[in-house]
CSV table of N, CA and C in Angstrom, one decimal:
chain,number,residue,atom,x,y,z
S,11,GLY,N,156.9,-110.8,-144.2
S,11,GLY,CA,155.5,-111.3,-144.0
S,11,GLY,C,155.4,-112.8,-144.1
S,12,PHE,N,154.3,-113.3,-144.4
S,12,PHE,CA,154.0,-114.8,-144.5
S,12,PHE,C,154.2,-115.2,-146.0
S,13,GLU,N,155.3,-114.8,-146.6
S,13,GLU,CA,155.6,-115.1,-148.0
S,13,GLU,C,155.5,-116.5,-148.3
S,14,ASN,N,155.9,-117.5,-147.5
S,14,ASN,CA,155.9,-118.9,-147.7
S,14,ASN,C,154.7,-119.6,-147.0
S,15,GLY,N,153.6,-118.8,-146.6
S,15,GLY,CA,152.5,-119.5,-146.1
S,15,GLY,C,152.5,-119.3,-144.6
S,16,LEU,N,151.8,-120.1,-143.9
S,16,LEU,CA,151.6,-120.0,-142.4
S,16,LEU,C,152.9,-120.5,-141.6
S,17,GLY,N,153.6,-121.4,-142.4
S,17,GLY,CA,154.8,-121.9,-141.6
S,17,GLY,C,154.5,-122.6,-140.4
S,18,ASP,N,155.3,-122.4,-139.3
S,18,ASP,CA,155.0,-123.0,-138.0
S,18,ASP,C,154.0,-122.3,-137.1
S,19,TRP,N,153.4,-121.2,-137.6
S,19,TRP,CA,152.3,-120.6,-136.9
S,19,TRP,C,151.1,-121.5,-136.8
S,20,THR,N,150.3,-121.4,-135.8
S,20,THR,CA,149.1,-122.2,-135.7
S,20,THR,C,147.9,-121.2,-135.6
S,21,PHE,N,146.8,-121.6,-136.3
S,21,PHE,CA,145.6,-120.8,-136.4
S,21,PHE,C,144.4,-121.6,-135.9
S,22,TYR,N,143.5,-121.0,-135.1
S,22,TYR,CA,142.3,-121.6,-134.7
S,22,TYR,C,141.1,-120.7,-135.0
S,23,SER,N,140.0,-121.1,-135.6
S,23,SER,CA,138.9,-120.4,-135.7
S,23,SER,C,137.7,-121.0,-134.9
S,24,GLY,N,137.0,-120.2,-134.3
S,24,GLY,CA,135.8,-120.7,-133.4
S,24,GLY,C,134.7,-121.1,-134.3
S,25,ASN,N,134.8,-121.0,-135.6
S,25,ASN,CA,133.7,-121.4,-136.5
S,25,ASN,C,134.4,-121.9,-137.8
S,26,GLN,N,133.8,-122.9,-138.4
S,26,GLN,CA,134.2,-123.4,-139.6
S,26,GLN,C,134.0,-122.6,-140.8
S,27,ALA,N,133.0,-121.8,-140.8
S,27,ALA,CA,132.7,-121.0,-142.0
S,27,ALA,C,133.8,-120.0,-142.4
S,28,ASN,N,134.5,-119.5,-141.5
S,28,ASN,CA,135.6,-118.5,-141.8
S,28,ASN,C,137.0,-119.1,-141.6
S,29,ASP,N,137.2,-120.4,-141.4
S,29,ASP,CA,138.4,-121.0,-141.1
S,29,ASP,C,139.2,-121.0,-142.4
S,30,ILE,N,140.5,-121.3,-142.2
S,30,ILE,CA,141.4,-121.3,-143.4
S,30,ILE,C,141.0,-122.4,-144.3
S,31,GLY,N,140.8,-122.2,-145.6
S,31,GLY,CA,140.5,-123.0,-146.5
S,31,GLY,C,139.0,-123.5,-146.6
S,32,SER,N,138.2,-122.7,-145.9
S,32,SER,CA,136.7,-122.9,-145.8
S,32,SER,C,136.2,-122.8,-147.2
S,33,THR,N,135.3,-123.7,-147.6
S,33,THR,CA,134.6,-123.7,-148.9
S,33,THR,C,133.3,-123.0,-148.7
S,34,SER,N,132.8,-122.7,-147.5
S,34,SER,CA,131.5,-122.0,-147.3
S,34,SER,C,131.6,-120.6,-147.3
S,35,SER,N,132.9,-120.1,-147.4
S,35,SER,CA,133.1,-118.5,-147.4
S,35,SER,C,133.9,-118.2,-148.6
S,36,ASN,N,133.5,-117.1,-149.2
S,36,ASN,CA,134.3,-116.5,-150.3
S,36,ASN,C,135.6,-115.8,-149.8
S,37,GLU,N,135.6,-115.5,-148.5
S,37,GLU,CA,136.6,-114.8,-147.9
S,37,GLU,C,137.1,-115.3,-146.6
S,38,PRO,N,137.7,-116.6,-146.5
S,38,PRO,CA,138.1,-117.2,-145.3
S,38,PRO,C,139.4,-116.5,-144.7
S,39,ALA,N,139.7,-116.9,-143.5
S,39,ALA,CA,141.0,-116.4,-143.0
S,39,ALA,C,142.1,-117.2,-143.6
S,40,GLY,N,143.3,-116.6,-143.6
S,40,GLY,CA,144.5,-117.2,-144.2
S,40,GLY,C,145.5,-116.3,-144.7
S,41,ILE,N,146.4,-116.8,-145.6
S,41,ILE,CA,147.5,-116.0,-146.1
S,41,ILE,C,147.0,-115.5,-147.5
S,42,PHE,N,147.1,-114.1,-147.7
S,42,PHE,CA,146.7,-113.6,-149.0
S,42,PHE,C,147.6,-112.3,-149.3
S,43,PRO,N,147.8,-112.1,-150.6
S,43,PRO,CA,148.5,-110.9,-151.0
S,43,PRO,C,147.8,-109.6,-150.5
S,44,SER,N,146.5,-109.6,-150.5
S,44,SER,CA,145.8,-108.4,-150.1
S,44,SER,C,146.0,-108.0,-148.6
S,45,ALA,N,146.6,-109.0,-147.9
S,45,ALA,CA,146.9,-108.7,-146.5
S,45,ALA,C,148.3,-108.3,-146.2
S,46,ALA,N,149.1,-108.1,-147.2
S,46,ALA,CA,150.5,-107.8,-147.1
S,46,ALA,C,150.8,-106.3,-146.8
S,47,HIS,N,151.5,-106.0,-145.8
S,47,HIS,CA,152.1,-104.7,-145.6
S,47,HIS,C,153.3,-104.4,-146.4
S,48,SER,N,154.1,-105.5,-146.5
S,48,SER,CA,155.3,-105.6,-147.3
S,48,SER,C,155.4,-107.0,-147.9
S,49,GLY,N,156.2,-107.2,-148.9
S,49,GLY,CA,156.4,-108.5,-149.5
S,49,GLY,C,155.1,-108.9,-150.3
S,50,ASP,N,154.9,-110.2,-150.4
S,50,ASP,CA,153.9,-110.8,-151.3
S,50,ASP,C,152.6,-111.2,-150.5
S,51,ASN,N,152.8,-111.5,-149.2
S,51,ASN,CA,151.7,-112.0,-148.4
S,51,ASN,C,151.7,-111.5,-147.0
S,52,GLY,N,150.4,-111.5,-146.4
S,52,GLY,CA,150.3,-111.2,-145.0
S,52,GLY,C,149.1,-112.2,-144.6
S,53,PHE,N,148.8,-112.1,-143.2
S,53,PHE,CA,147.8,-112.9,-142.7
S,53,PHE,C,146.4,-112.2,-142.5
S,54,ARG,N,145.4,-112.8,-142.8
S,54,ARG,CA,144.0,-112.2,-142.7
S,54,ARG,C,143.1,-112.9,-141.7
S,55,PHE,N,142.6,-112.3,-140.7
S,55,PHE,CA,141.6,-112.8,-140.0
S,55,PHE,C,140.3,-112.5,-140.7
S,56,SER,N,139.3,-113.3,-140.5
S,56,SER,CA,138.0,-113.1,-141.3
S,56,SER,C,136.8,-113.4,-140.4
S,57,SER,N,135.8,-112.6,-140.5
S,57,SER,CA,134.4,-112.9,-140.0
S,57,SER,C,133.4,-112.7,-141.0
S,58,PHE,N,133.9,-112.7,-142.3
S,58,PHE,CA,133.0,-112.3,-143.4
S,58,PHE,C,131.8,-113.2,-143.5
S,59,GLN,N,131.9,-114.4,-143.4
S,59,GLN,CA,130.7,-115.4,-143.4
S,59,GLN,C,130.0,-115.5,-142.2
S,60,ASN,N,128.8,-115.4,-142.1
S,60,ASN,CA,127.9,-115.5,-140.9
S,60,ASN,C,127.8,-117.0,-140.7
S,61,PHE,N,128.4,-117.5,-139.7
S,61,PHE,CA,128.4,-118.9,-139.4
S,61,PHE,C,127.1,-119.5,-139.1
S,62,VAL,N,126.2,-118.7,-138.5
S,62,VAL,CA,124.8,-119.1,-138.1
S,62,VAL,C,124.2,-119.5,-139.3
S,63,ASP,N,124.4,-118.8,-140.4
S,63,ASP,CA,123.7,-119.1,-141.7
S,63,ASP,C,124.2,-120.5,-142.3
S,64,GLN,N,125.4,-120.9,-141.7
S,64,GLN,CA,125.9,-122.2,-142.1
S,64,GLN,C,125.5,-123.3,-141.3
S,65,GLY,N,124.7,-123.0,-140.3
S,65,GLY,CA,124.1,-124.1,-139.3
S,65,GLY,C,125.0,-124.4,-138.1
S,66,GLU,N,126.0,-123.6,-137.9
S,66,GLU,CA,127.0,-123.7,-136.8
S,66,GLU,C,126.4,-123.0,-135.5
S,67,THR,N,125.6,-123.7,-134.7
S,67,THR,CA,124.9,-123.1,-133.6
S,67,THR,C,125.8,-122.9,-132.4
S,68,ASN,N,126.8,-123.8,-132.2
S,68,ASN,CA,127.6,-123.7,-131.1
S,68,ASN,C,129.0,-123.2,-131.4
S,69,ALA,N,129.1,-122.3,-132.4
S,69,ALA,CA,130.4,-121.7,-132.8
S,69,ALA,C,130.7,-120.4,-132.0
S,70,SER,N,131.8,-119.8,-132.4
S,70,SER,CA,132.3,-118.7,-131.8
S,70,SER,C,132.8,-117.7,-132.8
S,71,TYR,N,132.8,-116.4,-132.5
S,71,TYR,CA,133.3,-115.4,-133.4
S,71,TYR,C,134.8,-115.2,-133.3
S,72,TRP,N,135.4,-115.8,-132.2
S,72,TRP,CA,136.8,-115.6,-131.9
S,72,TRP,C,137.8,-116.4,-132.9
S,73,GLN,N,138.9,-115.8,-133.3
S,73,GLN,CA,139.9,-116.5,-134.0
S,73,GLN,C,141.2,-116.2,-133.3
S,74,TYR,N,142.3,-117.2,-133.4
S,74,TYR,CA,143.5,-117.1,-132.7
S,74,TYR,C,144.7,-117.4,-133.7
S,75,LEU,N,145.8,-116.7,-133.6
S,75,LEU,CA,146.9,-116.9,-134.3
S,75,LEU,C,148.1,-117.0,-133.4
S,76,THR,N,148.9,-118.1,-133.3
S,76,THR,CA,150.0,-118.2,-132.3
S,76,THR,C,151.3,-118.5,-133.1
S,77,SER,N,152.3,-117.8,-132.7
S,77,SER,CA,153.6,-117.9,-133.3
S,77,SER,C,154.2,-119.2,-133.0
S,78,PRO,N,155.3,-119.6,-133.7
S,78,PRO,CA,156.2,-120.7,-133.4
S,78,PRO,C,156.9,-120.3,-132.0
S,79,GLU,N,157.4,-121.3,-131.4
S,79,GLU,CA,158.2,-121.1,-130.1
S,79,GLU,C,159.5,-120.4,-130.5
S,80,PHE,N,159.8,-119.5,-129.6
S,80,PHE,CA,161.1,-118.8,-129.7
S,80,PHE,C,161.8,-118.6,-128.4
S,81,GLU,N,163.1,-118.3,-128.4
S,81,GLU,CA,163.8,-118.2,-127.2
S,81,GLU,C,164.5,-116.7,-127.2
S,82,LEU,N,164.2,-116.0,-126.2
S,82,LEU,CA,164.8,-114.6,-126.1
S,82,LEU,C,166.1,-114.5,-125.2
S,83,SER,N,166.9,-113.7,-125.6
S,83,SER,CA,168.2,-113.5,-124.7
S,83,SER,C,168.0,-112.5,-123.6
S,84,GLY,N,166.8,-111.8,-123.6
S,84,GLY,CA,166.6,-110.8,-122.6
S,84,GLY,C,165.2,-110.1,-122.9
S,85,PRO,N,164.9,-109.1,-122.2
S,85,PRO,CA,163.6,-108.4,-122.5
S,85,PRO,C,163.7,-107.9,-123.9
S,86,SER,N,162.6,-108.0,-124.6
S,86,SER,CA,162.6,-107.7,-126.1
S,86,SER,C,161.3,-106.9,-126.4
S,87,VAL,N,161.3,-106.5,-127.7
S,87,VAL,CA,160.1,-105.8,-128.1
S,87,VAL,C,159.5,-106.5,-129.4
S,88,LEU,N,158.1,-106.7,-129.3
S,88,LEU,CA,157.4,-107.2,-130.5
S,88,LEU,C,156.9,-106.0,-131.3
S,89,ARG,N,157.1,-106.1,-132.5
S,89,ARG,CA,156.5,-105.1,-133.5
S,89,ARG,C,155.8,-105.8,-134.6
S,90,PHE,N,154.6,-105.3,-134.9
S,90,PHE,CA,153.9,-105.7,-136.0
S,90,PHE,C,153.0,-104.7,-136.7
S,91,TYR,N,152.5,-104.9,-137.9
S,91,TYR,CA,151.6,-104.0,-138.6
S,91,TYR,C,150.3,-104.6,-138.7
S,92,HIS,N,149.2,-103.8,-138.6
S,92,HIS,CA,147.9,-104.2,-138.7
S,92,HIS,C,147.0,-103.1,-139.3
S,93,LYS,N,145.9,-103.6,-140.0
S,93,LYS,CA,144.9,-102.7,-140.5
S,93,LYS,C,143.6,-103.5,-140.7
S,94,LYS,N,142.5,-102.8,-140.9
S,94,LYS,CA,141.2,-103.5,-141.2
S,94,LYS,C,140.8,-103.1,-142.5
S,95,TYR,N,139.9,-104.0,-143.1
S,95,TYR,CA,139.4,-103.8,-144.4
S,95,TYR,C,138.5,-102.6,-144.5
S,96,SER,N,137.7,-102.4,-143.5
S,96,SER,CA,136.6,-101.3,-143.6
S,96,SER,C,136.3,-100.8,-142.2
S,97,ASN,N,136.1,-99.5,-142.1
S,97,ASN,CA,135.8,-98.9,-140.8
S,97,ASN,C,134.3,-99.0,-140.5
S,98,LEU,N,133.6,-99.6,-141.4
S,98,LEU,CA,132.1,-99.7,-141.2
S,98,LEU,C,131.6,-100.4,-140.0
S,99,TYR,N,132.5,-101.5,-139.6
S,99,TYR,CA,132.0,-102.4,-138.5
S,99,TYR,C,133.1,-102.5,-137.5
S,100,TYR,N,132.5,-103.0,-136.3
S,100,TYR,CA,133.4,-103.2,-135.1
S,100,TYR,C,134.1,-104.5,-135.2
S,101,GLU,N,135.5,-104.4,-135.2
S,101,GLU,CA,136.3,-105.6,-135.1
S,101,GLU,C,137.4,-105.3,-134.1
S,102,SER,N,137.9,-106.2,-133.4
S,102,SER,CA,139.0,-106.0,-132.4
S,102,SER,C,140.0,-107.0,-132.5
S,103,LEU,N,141.2,-106.6,-132.0
S,103,LEU,CA,142.4,-107.4,-132.1
S,103,LEU,C,143.1,-107.3,-130.6
S,104,TYR,N,143.6,-108.4,-130.1
S,104,TYR,CA,144.3,-108.3,-128.9
S,104,TYR,C,145.7,-109.1,-129.2
S,105,VAL,N,146.7,-108.8,-128.4
S,105,VAL,CA,147.9,-109.4,-128.6
S,105,VAL,C,148.5,-109.7,-127.1
S,106,GLY,N,149.2,-110.9,-127.0
S,106,GLY,CA,149.7,-111.2,-125.8
S,106,GLY,C,150.9,-112.2,-126.0
S,107,TYR,N,151.4,-112.8,-124.9
S,107,TYR,CA,152.4,-113.7,-125.0
S,107,TYR,C,152.3,-114.9,-124.0
S,108,ILE,N,152.9,-116.0,-124.3
S,108,ILE,CA,152.9,-117.2,-123.6
S,108,ILE,C,154.2,-117.4,-123.0
S,109,THR,N,154.3,-117.6,-121.7
S,109,THR,CA,155.6,-117.9,-120.9
S,109,THR,C,155.6,-119.3,-120.5
S,110,ASP,N,154.5,-120.1,-120.3
S,110,ASP,CA,154.5,-121.4,-119.9
S,110,ASP,C,153.9,-122.3,-121.0
S,111,LEU,N,154.7,-123.0,-121.7
S,111,LEU,CA,154.2,-123.9,-122.8
S,111,LEU,C,153.4,-125.0,-122.3
S,112,ASP,N,153.6,-125.4,-121.0
S,112,ASP,CA,152.7,-126.5,-120.4
S,112,ASP,C,151.3,-126.0,-120.1
S,113,ASN,N,151.1,-124.7,-120.1
S,113,ASN,CA,149.8,-124.1,-119.7
S,113,ASN,C,149.6,-123.0,-120.7
S,114,PRO,N,149.4,-123.2,-122.0
S,114,PRO,CA,149.2,-122.1,-123.0
S,114,PRO,C,148.0,-121.4,-122.8
S,115,GLN,N,147.0,-121.9,-122.0
S,115,GLN,CA,145.8,-121.1,-121.8
S,115,GLN,C,146.2,-119.9,-120.8
S,116,GLU,N,147.3,-120.0,-120.2
S,116,GLU,CA,147.8,-118.9,-119.3
S,116,GLU,C,148.4,-117.7,-120.1
S,117,THR,N,147.8,-117.4,-121.3
S,117,THR,CA,148.4,-116.3,-122.1
S,117,THR,C,148.2,-115.1,-121.3
S,118,THR,N,149.3,-114.2,-121.4
S,118,THR,CA,149.1,-112.9,-120.8
S,118,THR,C,148.9,-111.9,-121.8
S,119,PHE,N,147.7,-111.4,-121.8
S,119,PHE,CA,147.3,-110.3,-122.8
S,119,PHE,C,147.8,-109.0,-122.2
S,120,THR,N,148.8,-108.5,-122.8
S,120,THR,CA,149.4,-107.3,-122.3
S,120,THR,C,148.9,-106.0,-123.0
S,121,SER,N,148.2,-106.2,-124.1
S,121,SER,CA,147.7,-105.1,-124.8
S,121,SER,C,146.3,-104.8,-124.5
S,122,PRO,N,145.8,-103.4,-124.4
S,122,PRO,CA,144.4,-103.2,-124.4
S,122,PRO,C,143.8,-103.7,-125.8
S,123,GLU,N,142.6,-103.6,-125.9
S,123,GLU,CA,141.9,-103.9,-127.2
S,123,GLU,C,142.5,-103.0,-128.2
S,124,ILE,N,142.9,-103.5,-129.3
S,124,ILE,CA,143.5,-102.7,-130.5
S,124,ILE,C,142.3,-102.6,-131.5
S,125,HIS,N,142.1,-101.4,-131.9
S,125,HIS,CA,141.1,-101.0,-132.9
S,125,HIS,C,141.8,-100.5,-134.1
S,126,PRO,N,142.1,-101.4,-135.1
S,126,PRO,CA,142.7,-101.1,-136.3
S,126,PRO,C,141.8,-100.1,-137.1
S,127,THR,N,142.5,-99.4,-138.0
S,127,THR,CA,141.8,-98.6,-139.0
S,127,THR,C,142.1,-99.0,-140.3
S,128,GLU,N,141.5,-98.3,-141.4
S,128,GLU,CA,141.8,-98.8,-142.7
S,128,GLU,C,143.2,-98.5,-143.2
S,129,ASP,N,144.0,-97.8,-142.4
S,129,ASP,CA,145.4,-97.5,-142.7
S,129,ASP,C,146.4,-98.4,-141.9
S,130,TRP,N,147.5,-98.8,-142.5
S,130,TRP,CA,148.4,-99.6,-141.8
S,130,TRP,C,148.9,-98.9,-140.5
S,131,GLN,N,149.0,-99.5,-139.4
S,131,GLN,CA,149.6,-98.9,-138.2
S,131,GLN,C,150.5,-99.9,-137.6
S,132,CYS,N,151.6,-99.4,-137.0
S,132,CYS,CA,152.5,-100.2,-136.3
S,132,CYS,C,152.2,-100.3,-134.9
S,133,TYR,N,152.3,-101.5,-134.3
S,133,TYR,CA,152.0,-101.7,-132.8
S,133,TYR,C,153.3,-102.3,-132.2
S,134,ILE,N,153.7,-101.7,-131.0
S,134,ILE,CA,154.9,-102.2,-130.4
S,134,ILE,C,154.5,-102.6,-128.9
S,135,LEU,N,155.1,-103.8,-128.6
S,135,LEU,CA,154.7,-104.4,-127.3
S,135,LEU,C,156.0,-104.9,-126.6
S,136,ASP,N,156.2,-104.5,-125.4
S,136,ASP,CA,157.4,-105.0,-124.6
S,136,ASP,C,157.1,-106.5,-124.3
S,137,LEU,N,158.1,-107.4,-124.5
S,137,LEU,CA,158.1,-108.8,-124.1
S,137,LEU,C,159.1,-109.1,-123.0
S,138,PRO,N,158.7,-109.9,-121.9
S,138,PRO,CA,159.7,-110.3,-121.0
S,138,PRO,C,160.7,-111.4,-121.5
S,139,SER,N,161.8,-111.5,-120.9
S,139,SER,CA,162.7,-112.5,-121.4
S,139,SER,C,162.3,-113.9,-121.4
S,140,ASP,N,161.2,-114.2,-120.6
S,140,ASP,CA,160.7,-115.6,-120.6
S,140,ASP,C,159.6,-115.9,-121.6
S,141,ALA,N,159.2,-114.9,-122.4
S,141,ALA,CA,158.1,-115.1,-123.4
S,141,ALA,C,158.6,-116.2,-124.4
S,142,LYS,N,157.7,-117.2,-124.7
S,142,LYS,CA,158.0,-118.2,-125.6
S,142,LYS,C,157.3,-118.2,-126.9
S,143,LYS,N,156.1,-117.6,-126.9
S,143,LYS,CA,155.2,-117.4,-128.1
S,143,LYS,C,154.5,-116.1,-128.0
S,144,VAL,N,154.1,-115.5,-129.2
S,144,VAL,CA,153.2,-114.5,-129.2
S,144,VAL,C,151.8,-115.0,-129.6
S,145,PHE,N,150.8,-114.3,-129.3
S,145,PHE,CA,149.4,-114.7,-129.6
S,145,PHE,C,148.5,-113.6,-129.9
S,146,PHE,N,147.9,-113.7,-131.1
S,146,PHE,CA,146.9,-112.7,-131.5
S,146,PHE,C,145.5,-113.3,-131.4
S,147,SER,N,144.6,-112.5,-131.0
S,147,SER,CA,143.2,-112.9,-130.8
S,147,SER,C,142.4,-111.8,-131.6
S,148,TYR,N,141.5,-112.4,-132.4
S,148,TYR,CA,140.6,-111.5,-133.2
S,148,TYR,C,139.1,-111.8,-132.9
S,149,TYR,N,138.3,-110.6,-132.9
S,149,TYR,CA,136.9,-110.8,-132.7
S,149,TYR,C,136.2,-109.9,-133.8
S,150,GLY,N,135.3,-110.5,-134.5
S,150,GLY,CA,134.4,-109.8,-135.4
S,150,GLY,C,133.2,-110.5,-135.6
S,151,GLU,N,132.0,-109.8,-135.6
S,151,GLU,CA,130.7,-110.5,-135.7
S,151,GLU,C,130.2,-110.3,-137.1
S,152,HIS,N,130.4,-111.2,-138.0
S,152,HIS,CA,130.0,-111.1,-139.4
S,152,HIS,C,130.3,-109.8,-140.0
S,153,THR,N,131.6,-109.5,-140.0
S,153,THR,CA,132.1,-108.1,-140.4
S,153,THR,C,133.0,-108.3,-141.7
S,154,TYR,N,134.2,-108.0,-141.5
S,154,TYR,CA,135.2,-108.1,-142.6
S,154,TYR,C,136.4,-108.8,-142.1
S,155,PHE,N,137.5,-108.0,-142.2
S,155,PHE,CA,138.8,-108.6,-142.0
S,155,PHE,C,139.8,-107.7,-141.2
S,156,ILE,N,140.7,-108.3,-140.5
S,156,ILE,CA,141.9,-107.6,-140.0
S,156,ILE,C,143.1,-108.3,-140.6
S,157,TYR,N,144.0,-107.5,-141.0
S,157,TYR,CA,145.3,-108.0,-141.6
S,157,TYR,C,146.4,-107.8,-140.7
S,158,LEU,N,147.4,-108.8,-140.6
S,158,LEU,CA,148.6,-108.7,-139.9
S,158,LEU,C,149.7,-108.9,-140.8
S,159,ASP,N,150.8,-108.3,-140.5
S,159,ASP,CA,152.1,-108.5,-141.4
S,159,ASP,C,153.3,-107.9,-140.6
S,160,ASP,N,154.5,-108.3,-141.1
S,160,ASP,CA,155.8,-107.9,-140.7
S,160,ASP,C,155.9,-108.0,-139.1
S,161,ILE,N,155.6,-109.2,-138.6
S,161,ILE,CA,155.8,-109.4,-137.2
S,161,ILE,C,157.2,-109.6,-136.8
S,162,THR,N,157.8,-108.8,-136.1
S,162,THR,CA,159.1,-108.9,-135.7
S,162,THR,C,159.4,-108.8,-134.2
S,163,ILE,N,160.5,-109.3,-133.7
S,163,ILE,CA,161.0,-109.3,-132.3
S,163,ILE,C,162.4,-108.6,-132.3
S,164,ALA,N,162.6,-107.6,-131.4
S,164,ALA,CA,163.9,-107.0,-131.3
S,164,ALA,C,164.5,-107.2,-129.9
S,165,PRO,N,165.3,-108.2,-129.8
S,165,PRO,CA,166.1,-108.3,-128.5
S,165,PRO,C,167.4,-107.5,-128.8
S,166,ALA,N,167.8,-106.8,-127.7
S,166,ALA,CA,169.1,-106.2,-127.6
S,166,ALA,C,169.4,-105.4,-128.9
S,167,GLY,N,168.3,-104.7,-129.5
S,167,GLY,CA,168.5,-103.8,-130.6
S,167,GLY,C,168.5,-104.3,-131.9
S,168,GLU,N,168.3,-105.7,-132.1
S,168,GLU,CA,168.3,-106.4,-133.4
S,168,GLU,C,167.0,-106.8,-133.7
S,169,TRP,N,166.4,-106.3,-134.8
S,169,TRP,CA,165.1,-106.8,-135.2
S,169,TRP,C,165.2,-108.2,-135.8
S,170,GLN,N,164.3,-109.1,-135.3
S,170,GLN,CA,164.3,-110.5,-135.8
S,170,GLN,C,162.9,-110.9,-136.2
S,171,SER,N,162.8,-111.6,-137.4
S,171,SER,CA,161.5,-111.9,-137.8
S,171,SER,C,161.0,-113.2,-137.2
S,172,VAL,N,159.7,-113.3,-136.9
S,172,VAL,CA,159.2,-114.6,-136.4
S,172,VAL,C,158.3,-115.2,-137.5
S,173,ASN,N,158.3,-114.6,-138.7
S,173,ASN,CA,157.5,-115.2,-139.7
S,173,ASN,C,158.3,-116.3,-140.4
S,174,ASN,N,157.6,-117.3,-140.8
S,174,ASN,CA,158.3,-118.4,-141.7
S,174,ASN,C,159.5,-119.0,-141.1
S,175,ILE,N,159.6,-119.3,-139.9
S,175,ILE,CA,160.8,-119.8,-139.2
S,175,ILE,C,160.5,-121.1,-138.6
S,176,ALA,N,161.6,-121.8,-138.4
S,176,ALA,CA,161.5,-123.0,-137.7
S,176,ALA,C,161.3,-122.7,-136.2
S,177,ALA,N,160.8,-123.5,-135.4
S,177,ALA,CA,160.3,-123.3,-134.1
S,177,ALA,C,161.3,-122.5,-133.1
S,178,THR,N,162.5,-122.8,-133.2
S,178,THR,CA,163.5,-122.1,-132.3
S,178,THR,C,164.5,-121.3,-132.9
S,179,THR,N,164.3,-120.9,-134.2
S,179,THR,CA,165.4,-120.1,-134.9
S,179,THR,C,164.7,-118.7,-135.4
S,180,PHE,N,165.5,-117.7,-135.5
S,180,PHE,CA,165.1,-116.4,-136.0
S,180,PHE,C,165.7,-116.1,-137.3
S,181,MET,N,165.0,-115.4,-138.2
S,181,MET,CA,165.6,-114.8,-139.4
S,181,MET,C,165.9,-113.3,-139.2
S,182,LEU,N,167.1,-112.9,-139.3
S,182,LEU,CA,167.4,-111.5,-139.2
S,182,LEU,C,166.8,-110.8,-140.4
S,183,SER,N,166.3,-109.6,-140.0
S,183,SER,CA,165.7,-108.7,-141.1
S,183,SER,C,166.4,-107.3,-140.9
S,184,ASN,N,166.5,-106.6,-142.0
S,184,ASN,CA,167.1,-105.3,-142.0
S,184,ASN,C,166.0,-104.2,-141.9
């Protein structure tokens, strides 16, 4: 998981109230032990704080998490675990990949909308050999959290971790 923090991953929140390190939310997005599927830490998307109450009138409920750049030796498989804090509210998750680093807005969302449950679920997605980054998109309107952990890529049958890595290297995991 995210044992050493966010590393080279990048995070963007459409509002400051739920951003990493926010002081206006008791439950901001970020790296937390409660978000771990395995190990000590996982990543938490958050829409816990109503940003309108904080005076953010031009904000958005969307949040994004993007991996470090990687290089694949051929078609590969992305695998990750996800769950949500509570089934009481609607929250959604999307995953995609970026092939053109000069035009990252051209993200290919290859998954349908993912609806996590309160139990950990494994999601597997095929990646083309020209994928350079993976991209997670979260949406929740003043609800709770979705957790992500154990994000791995498997080219040629070998699972490789993209958590806590330098931009172009992989850590092998067993």
